[in-house]
PDB file of N, CA and C in Angstrom:
ATOM      1  N   MET Y  32     -23.753  42.461  28.319  1.00  0.00           N
ATOM      2  CA  MET Y  32     -22.310  42.327  28.347  1.00  0.00           C
ATOM      3  C   MET Y  32     -21.695  43.254  29.392  1.00  0.00           C
ATOM      4  N   TYR Y  33     -20.975  42.726  30.323  1.00  0.00           N
ATOM      5  CA  TYR Y  33     -20.352  43.584  31.335  1.00  0.00           C
ATOM      6  C   TYR Y  33     -18.854  43.683  31.051  1.00  0.00           C
ATOM      7  N   ILE Y  34     -18.263  44.742  31.561  1.00  0.00           N
ATOM      8  CA  ILE Y  34     -16.844  44.974  31.282  1.00  0.00           C
ATOM      9  C   ILE Y  34     -15.993  44.253  32.329  1.00  0.00           C
ATOM     10  N   LEU Y  35     -15.055  43.472  31.861  1.00  0.00           N
ATOM     11  CA  LEU Y  35     -14.171  42.755  32.789  1.00  0.00           C
ATOM     12  C   LEU Y  35     -13.085  43.712  33.265  1.00  0.00           C
ATOM     13  N   ASN Y  36     -12.670  43.536  34.478  1.00  0.00           N
ATOM     14  CA  ASN Y  36     -11.540  44.369  34.897  1.00  0.00           C
ATOM     15  C   ASN Y  36     -10.258  43.772  34.310  1.00  0.00           C
ATOM     16  N   PRO Y  37      -9.216  44.569  34.176  1.00  0.00           N
ATOM     17  CA  PRO Y  37      -7.994  44.134  33.487  1.00  0.00           C
ATOM     18  C   PRO Y  37      -7.415  42.814  33.999  1.00  0.00           C
ATOM     19  N   LEU Y  38      -7.513  42.604  35.290  1.00  0.00           N
ATOM     20  CA  LEU Y  38      -6.963  41.367  35.861  1.00  0.00           C
ATOM     21  C   LEU Y  38      -7.675  40.148  35.298  1.00  0.00           C
ATOM     22  N   GLN Y  39      -8.979  40.198  35.293  1.00  0.00           N
ATOM     23  CA  GLN Y  39      -9.757  39.070  34.782  1.00  0.00           C
ATOM     24  C   GLN Y  39      -9.432  38.828  33.313  1.00  0.00           C
ATOM     25  N   GLN Y  40      -9.309  39.882  32.578  1.00  0.00           N
ATOM     26  CA  GLN Y  40      -8.992  39.736  31.152  1.00  0.00           C
ATOM     27  C   GLN Y  40      -7.655  39.019  30.979  1.00  0.00           C
ATOM     28  N   GLN Y  41      -6.680  39.424  31.731  1.00  0.00           N
ATOM     29  CA  GLN Y  41      -5.359  38.793  31.647  1.00  0.00           C
ATOM     30  C   GLN Y  41      -5.451  37.304  31.963  1.00  0.00           C
ATOM     31  N   GLN Y  42      -6.173  36.986  32.994  1.00  0.00           N
ATOM     32  CA  GLN Y  42      -6.306  35.580  33.386  1.00  0.00           C
ATOM     33  C   GLN Y  42      -6.940  34.773  32.259  1.00  0.00           C
ATOM     34  N   GLN Y  43      -7.964  35.335  31.676  1.00  0.00           N
ATOM     35  CA  GLN Y  43      -8.636  34.627  30.591  1.00  0.00           C
ATOM     36  C   GLN Y  43      -7.676  34.382  29.431  1.00  0.00           C
ATOM     37  N   GLN Y  44      -6.927  35.391  29.086  1.00  0.00           N
ATOM     38  CA  GLN Y  44      -5.971  35.247  27.992  1.00  0.00           C
ATOM     39  C   GLN Y  44      -4.949  34.157  28.307  1.00  0.00           C
ATOM     40  N   GLN Y  45      -4.475  34.146  29.502  1.00  0.00           N
ATOM     41  CA  GLN Y  45      -3.497  33.131  29.893  1.00  0.00           C
ATOM     42  C   GLN Y  45      -4.096  31.731  29.758  1.00  0.00           C
ATOM     43  N   GLN Y  46      -5.319  31.591  30.196  1.00  0.00           N
ATOM     44  CA  GLN Y  46      -5.975  30.287  30.102  1.00  0.00           C
ATOM     45  C   GLN Y  46      -6.074  29.857  28.646  1.00  0.00           C
ATOM     46  N   GLN Y  47      -6.462  30.770  27.806  1.00  0.00           N
ATOM     47  CA  GLN Y  47      -6.584  30.441  26.388  1.00  0.00           C
ATOM     48  C   GLN Y  47      -5.239  29.992  25.828  1.00  0.00           C
ATOM     49  N   GLN Y  48      -4.208  30.697  26.181  1.00  0.00           N
ATOM     50  CA  GLN Y  48      -2.873  30.330  25.707  1.00  0.00           C
ATOM     51  C   GLN Y  48      -2.505  28.923  26.169  1.00  0.00           C
ATOM     52  N   GLN Y  49      -2.793  28.626  27.399  1.00  0.00           N
ATOM     53  CA  GLN Y  49      -2.488  27.295  27.925  1.00  0.00           C
ATOM     54  C   GLN Y  49      -3.236  26.226  27.136  1.00  0.00           C
ATOM     55  N   GLN Y  50      -4.496  26.507  26.857  1.00  0.00           N
ATOM     56  CA  GLN Y  50      -5.293  25.541  26.106  1.00  0.00           C
ATOM     57  C   GLN Y  50      -4.674  25.313  24.733  1.00  0.00           C
ATOM     58  N   GLN Y  51      -4.260  26.378  24.111  1.00  0.00           N
ATOM     59  CA  GLN Y  51      -3.647  26.250  22.790  1.00  0.00           C
ATOM     60  C   GLN Y  51      -2.389  25.390  22.868  1.00  0.00           C
ATOM     61  N   GLN Y  52      -1.601  25.621  23.870  1.00  0.00           N
ATOM     62  CA  GLN Y  52      -0.381  24.828  24.036  1.00  0.00           C
ATOM     63  C   GLN Y  52      -0.724  23.348  24.196  1.00  0.00           C
ATOM     64  N   GLN Y  53      -1.740  23.081  24.976  1.00  0.00           N
ATOM     65  CA  GLN Y  53      -2.152  21.693  25.183  1.00  0.00           C
ATOM     66  C   GLN Y  53      -2.561  21.067  23.858  1.00  0.00           C
ATOM     67  N   GLN Y  54      -3.309  21.813  23.079  1.00  0.00           N
ATOM     68  CA  GLN Y  54      -3.744  21.295  21.787  1.00  0.00           C
ATOM     69  C   GLN Y  54      -2.537  20.970  20.920  1.00  0.00           C
ATOM     70  N   GLN Y  55      -1.579  21.854  20.927  1.00  0.00           N
ATOM     71  CA  GLN Y  55      -0.370  21.623  20.138  1.00  0.00           C
ATOM     72  C   GLN Y  55       0.329  20.344  20.591  1.00  0.00           C
ATOM     73  N   GLN Y  56       0.410  20.166  21.870  1.00  0.00           N
ATOM     74  CA  GLN Y  56       1.048  18.958  22.403  1.00  0.00           C
ATOM     75  C   GLN Y  56       0.304  17.716  21.931  1.00  0.00           C
ATOM     76  N   GLN Y  57      -1.009  17.795  21.976  1.00  0.00           N
ATOM     77  CA  GLN Y  57      -1.812  16.653  21.539  1.00  0.00           C
ATOM     78  C   GLN Y  57      -1.523  16.347  20.080  1.00  0.00           C
ATOM     79  N   GLN Y  58      -1.463  17.377  19.285  1.00  0.00           N
ATOM     80  CA  GLN Y  58      -1.185  17.176  17.866  1.00  0.00           C
ATOM     81  C   GLN Y  58       0.172  16.502  17.686  1.00  0.00           C
ATOM     82  N   GLN Y  59       1.141  16.948  18.431  1.00  0.00           N
ATOM     83  CA  GLN Y  59       2.474  16.350  18.342  1.00  0.00           C
ATOM     84  C   GLN Y  59       2.411  14.867  18.699  1.00  0.00           C
ATOM     85  N   GLN Y  60       1.667  14.559  19.722  1.00  0.00           N
ATOM     86  CA  GLN Y  60       1.535  13.162  20.135  1.00  0.00           C
ATOM     87  C   GLN Y  60       0.918  12.340  19.013  1.00  0.00           C
ATOM     88  N   GLN Y  61      -0.111  12.895  18.398  1.00  0.00           N
ATOM     89  CA  GLN Y  61      -0.766  12.185  17.308  1.00  0.00           C
ATOM     90  C   GLN Y  61       0.230  11.927  16.187  1.00  0.00           C
ATOM     91  N   GLN Y  62       1.011  12.919  15.875  1.00  0.00           N
ATOM     92  CA  GLN Y  62       2.005  12.757  14.820  1.00  0.00           C
ATOM     93  C   GLN Y  62       2.983  11.644  15.174  1.00  0.00           C
ATOM     94  N   GLN Y  63       3.403  11.616  16.394  1.00  0.00           N
ATOM     95  CA  GLN Y  63       4.330  10.575  16.835  1.00  0.00           C
ATOM     96  C   GLN Y  63       3.694   9.200  16.671  1.00  0.00           C
ATOM     97  N   GLN Y  64       2.436   9.101  17.040  1.00  0.00           N
ATOM     98  CA  GLN Y  64       1.738   7.819  16.916  1.00  0.00           C
ATOM     99  C   GLN Y  64       1.699   7.392  15.459  1.00  0.00           C
ATOM    100  N   GLN Y  65       1.406   8.333  14.588  1.00  0.00           N
ATOM    101  CA  GLN Y  65       1.359   8.015  13.165  1.00  0.00           C
ATOM    102  C   GLN Y  65       2.716   7.497  12.704  1.00  0.00           C
ATOM    103  N   GLN Y  66       3.762   8.151  13.128  1.00  0.00           N
ATOM    104  CA  GLN Y  66       5.108   7.720  12.751  1.00  0.00           C
ATOM    105  C   GLN Y  66       5.361   6.294  13.231  1.00  0.00           C
ATOM    106  N   GLN Y  67       4.942   6.005  14.431  1.00  0.00           N
ATOM    107  CA  GLN Y  67       5.126   4.658  14.973  1.00  0.00           C
ATOM    108  C   GLN Y  67       4.386   3.644  14.116  1.00  0.00           C
ATOM    109  N   GLN Y  68       3.167   3.983  13.738  1.00  0.00           N
ATOM    110  CA  GLN Y  68       2.376   3.071  12.914  1.00  0.00           C
ATOM    111  C   GLN Y  68       3.108   2.804  11.607  1.00  0.00           C
ATOM    112  N   GLN Y  69       3.623   3.850  11.013  1.00  0.00           N
ATOM    113  CA  GLN Y  69       4.340   3.693   9.753  1.00  0.00           C
ATOM    114  C   GLN Y  69       5.538   2.768   9.936  1.00  0.00           C
ATOM    115  N   GLN Y  70       6.250   2.960  11.004  1.00  0.00           N
ATOM    116  CA  GLN Y  70       7.412   2.116  11.276  1.00  0.00           C
ATOM    117  C   GLN Y  70       6.986   0.656  11.395  1.00  0.00           C
ATOM    118  N   GLN Y  71       5.892   0.433  12.087  1.00  0.00           N
ATOM    119  CA  GLN Y  71       5.405  -0.938  12.260  1.00  0.00           C
ATOM    120  C   GLN Y  71       5.086  -1.552  10.905  1.00  0.00           C
ATOM    121  N   GLN Y  72       4.420  -0.790  10.068  1.00  0.00           N
ATOM    122  CA  GLN Y  72       4.067  -1.294   8.749  1.00  0.00           C
ATOM    123  C   GLN Y  72       5.328  -1.666   7.980  1.00  0.00           C
ATOM    124  N   GLN Y  73       6.309  -0.810   8.034  1.00  0.00           N
ATOM    125  CA  GLN Y  73       7.565  -1.078   7.331  1.00  0.00           C
ATOM    126  C   GLN Y  73       8.197  -2.371   7.840  1.00  0.00           C
ATOM    127  N   GLN Y  74       8.185  -2.548   9.130  1.00  0.00           N
ATOM    128  CA  GLN Y  74       8.763  -3.757   9.712  1.00  0.00           C
ATOM    129  C   GLN Y  74       8.030  -4.988   9.195  1.00  0.00           C
ATOM    130  N   GLN Y  75       6.711  -4.914   9.164  1.00  0.00           N
ATOM    131  CA  GLN Y  75       5.925  -6.053   8.694  1.00  0.00           C
ATOM    132  C   GLN Y  75       6.303  -6.388   7.256  1.00  0.00           C
ATOM    133  N   GLN Y  76       6.412  -5.364   6.442  1.00  0.00           N
ATOM    134  CA  GLN Y  76       6.772  -5.589   5.047  1.00  0.00           C
ATOM    135  C   GLN Y  76       8.131  -6.272   4.953  1.00  0.00           C
ATOM    136  N   GLN Y  77       9.070  -5.799   5.719  1.00  0.00           N
ATOM    137  CA  GLN Y  77      10.412  -6.385   5.702  1.00  0.00           C
ATOM    138  C   GLN Y  77      10.352  -7.857   6.094  1.00  0.00           C
ATOM    139  N   GLN Y  78       9.574  -8.155   7.110  1.00  0.00           N
ATOM    140  CA  GLN Y  78       9.458  -9.543   7.561  1.00  0.00           C
ATOM    141  C   GLN Y  78       8.907 -10.412   6.437  1.00  0.00           C
ATOM    142  N   GLN Y  79       7.881  -9.921   5.773  1.00  0.00           N
ATOM    143  CA  GLN Y  79       7.281 -10.687   4.684  1.00  0.00           C
ATOM    144  C   GLN Y  79       8.314 -10.948   3.596  1.00  0.00           C
ATOM    145  N   GLU Y  80       9.056  -9.913   3.252  1.00  0.00           N
ATOM    146  CA  GLU Y  80      10.070 -10.062   2.204  1.00  0.00           C
ATOM    147  C   GLU Y  80      11.103 -11.111   2.602  1.00  0.00           C
ATOM    148  N   GLN Y  81      11.513 -11.078   3.846  1.00  0.00           N
ATOM    149  CA  GLN Y  81      12.499 -12.048   4.324  1.00  0.00           C
ATOM    150  C   GLN Y  81      11.933 -13.462   4.200  1.00  0.00           C
ATOM    151  N   ARG Y  82      10.688 -13.636   4.580  1.00  0.00           N
ATOM    152  CA  ARG Y  82      10.069 -14.962   4.505  1.00  0.00           C
ATOM    153  C   ARG Y  82      10.043 -15.447   3.068  1.00  0.00           C
ATOM    154  N   GLU Y  83       9.665 -14.554   2.162  1.00  0.00           N
ATOM    155  CA  GLU Y  83       9.602 -14.937   0.753  1.00  0.00           C
ATOM    156  C   GLU Y  83      10.981 -15.369   0.267  1.00  0.00           C
ATOM    157  N   GLN Y  84      11.988 -14.631   0.663  1.00  0.00           N
ATOM    158  CA  GLN Y  84      13.353 -14.964   0.250  1.00  0.00           C
ATOM    159  C   GLN Y  84      13.736 -16.350   0.766  1.00  0.00           C
ATOM    160  N   VAL Y  85      13.404 -16.607   2.009  1.00  0.00           N
ATOM    161  CA  VAL Y  85      13.735 -17.903   2.606  1.00  0.00           C
ATOM    162  C   VAL Y  85      13.032 -19.011   1.823  1.00  0.00           C
ATOM    163  N   GLN Y  86      11.772 -18.806   1.481  1.00  0.00           N
ATOM    164  CA  GLN Y  86      11.023 -19.813   0.724  1.00  0.00           C
ATOM    165  C   GLN Y  86      11.682 -20.049  -0.629  1.00  0.00           C
ATOM    166  N   ARG Y  87      12.086 -18.979  -1.281  1.00  0.00           N
ATOM    167  CA  ARG Y  87      12.729 -19.099  -2.586  1.00  0.00           C
ATOM    168  C   ARG Y  87      14.016 -19.916  -2.474  1.00  0.00           C
ATOM    169  N   GLN Y  88      14.779 -19.625  -1.444  1.00  0.00           N
ATOM    170  CA  GLN Y  88      16.049 -20.337  -1.254  1.00  0.00           C
ATOM    171  C   GLN Y  88      15.785 -21.831  -1.067  1.00  0.00           C
ATOM    172  N   ARG Y  89      14.755 -22.151  -0.326  1.00  0.00           N
ATOM    173  CA  ARG Y  89      14.450 -23.562  -0.078  1.00  0.00           C
ATOM    174  C   ARG Y  89      14.094 -24.257  -1.386  1.00  0.00           C
ATOM    175  N   LYS Y  90      13.332 -23.580  -2.231  1.00  0.00           N
ATOM    176  CA  LYS Y  90      12.916 -24.172  -3.492  1.00  0.00           C
ATOM    177  C   LYS Y  90      14.134 -24.472  -4.347  1.00  0.00           C
ATOM    178  N   SER Y  91      15.072 -23.532  -4.396  1.00  0.00           N
ATOM    179  CA  SER Y  91      16.243 -23.735  -5.233  1.00  0.00           C
ATOM    180  C   SER Y  91      17.237 -24.610  -4.466  1.00  0.00           C
TER     181      SER Y  91
END
């Protein structure tokens, strides 16, 4: 194990911080995608309900 000079240490720390930020961004993106999926599911359900209502109206 060799001793890093202070400059190198600082650079390494900065890189690590950047990586962490990137990871956080990725997580946020994933969350957004999940939200979109949920919205899509809700829309599908609504469409189905509307169709059922229309069918019921036709029967009566």
